[in-house]
CSV table of C-alpha atoms and ligand atoms in Angstrom, one decimal:
chain,number,residue,atom,x,y,z
R,1,MET,CA,-16.3,30.0,-10.0
R,2,PHE,CA,-16.7,32.9,-12.4
R,3,GLY,CA,-13.9,35.1,-12.6
R,4,ILE,CA,-12.3,33.8,-9.4
R,5,LYS,CA,-8.9,32.2,-10.0
R,6,LYS,CA,-8.0,29.4,-7.7
R,7,LYS,CA,-5.1,30.4,-5.5
R,8,GLN,CA,-1.9,29.0,-7.2
R,9,ILE,CA,-0.4,26.4,-5.0
R,10,GLU,CA,3.4,26.7,-5.0
R,11,THR,CA,5.2,23.5,-5.4
R,12,LYS,CA,8.7,22.9,-3.8
R,13,ARG,CA,8.4,24.6,-0.5
R,14,THR,CA,11.6,25.8,0.9
R,15,ALA,CA,11.2,24.6,4.4
R,16,VAL,CA,8.8,24.4,7.2
R,17,ASP,CA,9.1,26.3,10.5
R,18,GLU,CA,8.5,25.3,14.2
R,19,ARG,CA,4.7,25.3,13.6
R,20,LEU,CA,5.2,21.9,11.7
R,21,GLN,CA,7.3,19.6,13.7
R,22,HIS,CA,5.6,16.2,13.0
R,23,VAL,CA,3.8,14.9,9.9
R,24,ALA,CA,2.2,11.5,9.8
R,25,PHE,CA,1.0,9.6,6.8
R,26,ILE,CA,-1.7,6.9,6.5
R,27,MET,CA,-0.3,5.4,3.3
R,28,ASP,CA,-3.5,3.9,1.8
R,29,GLY,CA,-4.5,2.8,-1.6
R,30,ASN,CA,-1.7,0.4,-2.8
R,31,GLY,CA,-4.2,-2.4,-3.5
R,32,ARG,CA,-6.5,-0.2,-5.6
R,33,TRP,CA,-3.5,1.3,-7.5
R,34,ALA,CA,-2.5,-2.2,-8.6
R,35,LYS,CA,-6.1,-3.3,-9.4
R,36,LYS,CA,-6.5,-0.4,-11.7
R,37,ARG,CA,-3.5,-1.7,-13.7
R,38,GLY,CA,-4.7,-5.3,-13.6
R,39,MET,CA,-1.9,-6.3,-11.3
R,40,PRO,CA,-1.8,-8.2,-8.0
R,41,ARG,CA,-2.1,-6.2,-4.8
R,42,GLU,CA,1.6,-6.9,-4.0
R,43,PHE,CA,2.6,-4.9,-7.0
R,44,GLY,CA,0.9,-1.9,-5.3
R,45,HIS,CA,2.8,-2.6,-2.1
R,46,LYS,CA,6.1,-2.6,-3.9
R,47,LYS,CA,5.4,0.8,-5.7
R,48,GLY,CA,4.0,2.1,-2.4
R,49,ALA,CA,7.3,1.2,-0.7
R,50,GLU,CA,9.2,3.2,-3.3
R,51,THR,CA,6.9,6.2,-2.7
R,52,MET,CA,7.5,5.9,1.1
R,53,LYS,CA,11.3,6.2,0.4
R,54,ASN,CA,10.8,9.3,-1.7
R,55,ILE,CA,8.3,11.0,0.5
R,56,VAL,CA,10.4,10.4,3.7
R,57,ARG,CA,13.4,12.0,2.1
R,58,TYR,CA,11.4,14.8,0.7
R,59,CYS,CA,10.0,15.6,4.2
R,60,GLY,CA,13.7,15.6,5.4
R,61,SER,CA,14.6,18.1,2.7
R,62,LEU,CA,11.8,20.4,4.0
R,63,ASN,CA,13.3,20.2,7.4
R,64,ILE,CA,10.4,18.4,9.0
R,65,ASN,CA,11.9,16.9,12.2
R,66,CYS,CA,9.6,14.0,12.7
R,67,VAL,CA,7.8,11.8,10.2
R,68,THR,CA,5.6,8.8,11.0
R,69,VAL,CA,4.3,6.4,8.3
R,70,TYR,CA,1.5,3.8,9.0
R,71,ALA,CA,2.9,0.7,7.2
R,72,PHE,CA,1.0,-2.2,8.8
R,73,SER,CA,-1.8,-2.1,11.3
R,74,THR,CA,-2.9,-4.6,14.0
R,75,GLU,CA,-5.9,-5.2,11.9
R,76,ASN,CA,-3.9,-5.9,8.7
R,77,TRP,CA,-3.1,-9.5,9.8
R,78,LYS,CA,-6.6,-10.3,8.6
R,79,ARG,CA,-5.4,-10.1,5.0
R,80,PRO,CA,-4.6,-13.2,2.9
R,81,LYS,CA,-1.4,-14.9,3.9
R,82,ASN,CA,0.4,-14.2,0.6
R,83,GLU,CA,-0.3,-10.5,0.9
R,84,VAL,CA,1.0,-10.4,4.5
R,85,ASP,CA,4.1,-12.4,3.4
R,86,ALA,CA,4.7,-10.0,0.6
R,87,ILE,CA,4.6,-7.0,2.9
R,88,MET,CA,6.9,-8.7,5.3
R,89,ASN,CA,9.3,-9.4,2.5
R,90,LEU,CA,9.2,-5.7,1.5
R,91,LEU,CA,9.8,-4.7,5.1
R,92,ASN,CA,13.0,-6.7,5.1
R,93,GLU,CA,14.2,-5.0,1.9
R,94,TYR,CA,13.2,-1.6,3.4
R,95,ILE,CA,15.4,-2.2,6.4
R,96,ASP,CA,18.3,-2.6,4.1
R,97,TYR,CA,17.5,0.7,2.4
R,98,LEU,CA,17.0,2.4,5.8
R,99,TYR,CA,20.6,1.7,6.6
R,100,THR,CA,21.7,3.5,3.5
R,101,VAL,CA,19.7,6.7,4.2
R,102,MET,CA,19.7,6.9,8.0
R,103,LYS,CA,23.3,8.0,7.9
R,104,GLU,CA,23.0,10.4,5.0
R,105,ASP,CA,19.7,12.0,6.2
R,106,ASP,CA,20.7,11.9,9.9
R,107,ILE,CA,17.6,9.7,10.7
R,108,GLN,CA,16.8,8.0,13.9
R,109,ILE,CA,14.4,5.0,13.3
R,110,HIS,CA,11.7,4.0,15.6
R,111,PHE,CA,9.4,1.0,14.8
R,112,ILE,CA,6.2,1.9,16.7
R,113,GLY,CA,3.8,-1.0,17.4
R,114,ASP,CA,4.0,-4.4,19.0
R,115,LYS,CA,7.1,-6.1,17.7
R,116,ASN,CA,6.4,-9.3,19.5
R,117,ARG,CA,4.1,-10.5,16.8
R,118,PHE,CA,7.0,-10.6,14.3
R,119,ASN,CA,9.3,-13.6,13.8
R,120,PRO,CA,12.4,-13.4,16.1
R,121,GLU,CA,14.8,-12.6,13.2
R,122,LEU,CA,12.7,-9.8,11.9
R,123,LYS,CA,12.2,-8.4,15.4
R,124,ALA,CA,15.9,-8.5,16.0
R,125,ARG,CA,16.6,-6.7,12.7
R,126,LEU,CA,14.1,-4.0,13.6
R,127,GLU,CA,15.7,-3.6,17.1
R,128,LYS,CA,19.2,-3.4,15.6
R,129,ALA,CA,18.2,-0.7,13.1
R,130,GLU,CA,16.8,1.3,16.0
R,131,LYS,CA,19.9,0.9,18.1
R,132,ASP,CA,22.2,1.6,15.1
R,133,SER,CA,20.5,5.0,14.4
R,134,GLN,CA,19.8,6.1,18.0
R,135,ASN,CA,22.4,8.9,17.9
R,136,ASN,CA,20.9,10.5,14.7
R,137,HIS,CA,18.6,13.5,15.1
R,138,ARG,CA,15.7,13.5,12.6
R,139,ILE,CA,13.0,11.0,13.6
R,140,LEU,CA,11.3,8.5,11.4
R,141,ASN,CA,8.6,6.3,13.1
R,142,VAL,CA,7.5,3.3,11.0
R,143,ALA,CA,4.2,2.0,12.5
R,144,LEU,CA,4.3,-1.7,12.2
R,145,ASN,CA,1.7,-4.0,13.8
R,146,TYR,CA,0.5,-0.7,15.2
R,147,GLY,CA,-2.9,0.0,16.5
R,148,GLY,CA,-3.9,3.1,18.6
R,149,ARG,CA,-6.1,1.0,21.0
R,150,ASP,CA,-3.4,-1.6,21.4
R,151,GLU,CA,-0.8,1.2,22.1
R,152,ILE,CA,-3.0,2.7,24.9
R,153,VAL,CA,-3.6,-0.8,26.5
R,154,HIS,CA,0.1,-1.4,26.3
R,155,ALA,CA,0.8,1.9,28.0
R,156,VAL,CA,-1.7,1.2,30.8
R,157,ASN,CA,-0.2,-2.2,31.4
R,158,GLU,CA,3.3,-0.7,31.7
R,159,LEU,CA,1.9,1.8,34.3
R,160,ILE,CA,0.3,-1.2,36.2
R,161,LYS,CA,3.7,-2.9,36.1
R,162,GLN,CA,5.2,0.2,37.6
R,163,GLY,CA,2.7,-0.1,40.5
R,164,LYS,CA,0.7,3.0,39.7
R,165,LYS,CA,-2.7,3.2,41.4
R,166,GLU,CA,-3.8,6.5,39.7
R,167,ILE,CA,-2.6,7.9,36.4
R,168,THR,CA,-2.3,11.2,34.6
R,169,GLU,CA,-2.5,12.0,30.9
R,170,GLU,CA,1.3,12.6,31.0
R,171,ASP,CA,1.8,9.1,32.4
R,172,ILE,CA,-0.1,7.7,29.3
R,173,SER,CA,1.8,10.0,26.9
R,174,SER,CA,5.2,9.0,28.2
R,175,ASN,CA,4.4,5.3,28.0
R,176,LEU,CA,3.2,5.4,24.3
R,177,TYR,CA,5.4,4.1,21.6
R,178,THR,CA,5.9,7.7,20.5
R,179,ALA,CA,7.1,9.1,23.8
R,180,HIS,CA,10.3,10.3,22.1
R,181,CYS,CA,8.5,12.8,19.8
R,182,PRO,CA,5.8,15.5,19.8
R,183,ALA,CA,2.2,14.8,18.9
R,184,PRO,CA,1.6,15.0,15.0
R,185,ASP,CA,0.7,18.4,13.8
R,186,LEU,CA,-0.6,17.1,10.6
R,187,ILE,CA,-2.0,13.6,9.6
R,188,VAL,CA,-2.3,13.0,5.9
R,189,ARG,CA,-4.4,10.1,4.6
R,190,THR,CA,-4.3,9.1,0.9
R,191,ALA,CA,-6.8,7.1,-1.2
R,192,GLY,CA,-10.1,8.9,-0.3
R,193,GLU,CA,-11.2,7.1,2.9
R,194,ILE,CA,-12.2,9.7,5.6
R,195,ARG,CA,-11.2,7.8,8.7
R,196,THR,CA,-8.2,7.2,10.9
R,197,SER,CA,-8.2,3.3,11.0
R,198,ASN,CA,-6.8,3.1,14.6
R,199,PHE,CA,-3.9,5.3,13.9
R,200,LEU,CA,-2.4,7.6,16.6
R,201,MET,CA,-5.7,7.8,18.6
R,202,TRP,CA,-4.2,9.5,21.6
R,203,GLN,CA,-1.6,11.6,19.9
R,204,GLY,CA,-3.9,12.7,17.1
R,205,ALA,CA,-6.5,14.4,19.4
R,206,TYR,CA,-5.6,17.8,18.1
R,207,SER,CA,-3.9,17.0,14.8
R,208,GLU,CA,-5.0,18.7,11.7
R,209,LEU,CA,-6.5,16.0,9.3
R,210,TYR,CA,-5.8,16.2,5.5
R,211,PHE,CA,-7.5,13.8,3.1
R,212,THR,CA,-6.7,13.3,-0.5
R,213,ASP,CA,-8.0,10.9,-3.2
R,214,VAL,CA,-4.5,10.4,-4.6
R,215,LEU,CA,-3.6,6.7,-4.2
R,216,TRP,CA,-0.4,6.3,-2.1
R,217,PRO,CA,1.8,4.9,-4.9
R,218,ASP,CA,0.9,8.1,-7.0
R,219,PHE,CA,1.5,10.5,-4.0
R,220,SER,CA,4.2,13.0,-5.0
R,221,GLU,CA,6.3,15.7,-3.5
R,222,SER,CA,3.8,18.3,-4.9
R,223,ASP,CA,1.0,16.4,-2.9
R,224,VAL,CA,3.1,16.9,0.2
R,225,ASP,CA,3.4,20.6,-0.6
R,226,LYS,CA,-0.4,20.9,-1.1
R,227,ALA,CA,-1.1,19.2,2.3
R,228,ILE,CA,1.4,21.6,4.0
R,229,GLU,CA,-0.1,24.7,2.3
R,230,GLU,CA,-3.5,23.7,3.6
R,231,TYR,CA,-2.0,23.1,7.1
R,232,TYR,CA,-0.6,26.6,7.1
R,233,ASN,CA,-3.9,28.0,6.1
R,234,ARG,CA,-5.6,26.4,9.2
R,235,THR,CA,-6.1,28.0,12.6
R,236,ARG,CA,-5.4,25.7,15.5
R,237,ARG,CA,-7.2,26.6,18.6
R,238,PHE,CA,-6.7,23.7,20.9
R,239,GLY,CA,-10.1,24.6,22.4
R,240,ALA,CA,-9.1,28.2,23.2
R,241,VAL,CA,-10.3,31.5,21.6
R,242,VAL,CA,-7.7,32.9,19.2
S,301,IPE,C1,-2.3,0.4,2.2
S,301,IPE,O1,-2.8,0.1,1.0
S,301,IPE,C2,-1.1,-0.5,2.6
S,301,IPE,C3,-1.5,-1.3,3.8
S,301,IPE,C4,-2.6,-1.2,4.5
S,301,IPE,C5,-0.5,-2.4,4.2
S,301,IPE,P1,-4.0,-1.0,1.0
S,301,IPE,O2,-3.4,-2.3,0.8
S,301,IPE,O3,-4.9,-0.8,2.1
S,301,IPE,O4,-4.7,-0.5,-0.4
S,301,IPE,P2,-6.2,-0.5,-0.6
S,301,IPE,O5,-6.9,0.3,0.4
S,301,IPE,O6,-6.7,-1.9,-0.6
S,301,IPE,O7,-6.4,0.2,-2.0
S,302,IPE,C1,-4.9,1.7,7.2
S,302,IPE,O1,-5.3,1.3,6.0
S,302,IPE,C2,-3.6,1.0,7.7
S,302,IPE,C3,-2.4,1.3,6.8
S,302,IPE,C4,-2.3,2.2,6.0
S,302,IPE,C5,-1.2,0.7,7.2
S,302,IPE,P1,-6.3,0.1,5.8
S,302,IPE,O2,-6.5,-0.1,4.3
S,302,IPE,O3,-5.9,-1.1,6.6
S,302,IPE,O4,-7.6,0.7,6.5
S,302,IPE,P2,-9.2,0.4,6.3
S,302,IPE,O5,-9.3,-1.1,6.4
S,302,IPE,O6,-9.6,0.9,4.9
S,302,IPE,O7,-9.9,1.1,7.4
S,303,MG,MG1,-6.6,0.3,2.4
């Protein structure tokens, strides 16, 4: 635009306030990132796991209380076996890493999704990490074998087991995998797709959505800042008049 300077986006925010309690990331674009470099998709997942470490810690430094990352969906089992195996190996390495940061960053880990699909050793490791970090304060949800529809079905089945004949929205919310944290204020998706791919369907009803073309392995601290700047420029109405 002639003569109009684009508002300078400040990088390195100091901290967020109570308006931003929970940020969720759909970490997409690992495969395309690798393909652009002539490398196998697994290479992108490896770089993506590094990005995840960095972004989670950066969010902590901004004082964001709750972070959720979408790491593996209920639909991602459709991928070739070697890719799924590579992701499972990375997951095992990531659990080791989590042990080193959960103490330093006061992080309470929750693996959200159906853990029963994982092999018993991996499932036990996931549960142990959750248990070992349960007295920490900041929350990190890692969505694994997670699907929003699957989660709602699971919640309703829990309510049936409890003998409920009629249910409320609160009953569903409190039986979701995310019952321990508030709904996401902001959902960020990388890599250009404008969809939510079965992520936080119930909880995301009033989340602000932010889409960027940046591929997840390239996603940086300043990209987090940009998403947060945009979030703070939005007006949330929740259906009311403000
Ligand atoms: C996201 O990156 C990681 C997972 C879904 C496990 P993708 O692997 O979907 O990367 P693209 O979308 O193919 O580039
Ligand atoms: C969403 O990405 C799932 C994760 C980021 C874990 P996908 O790459 O699986 O989504 P689609 O297939 O493009 O919708
Ligand atoms: Mg993808």
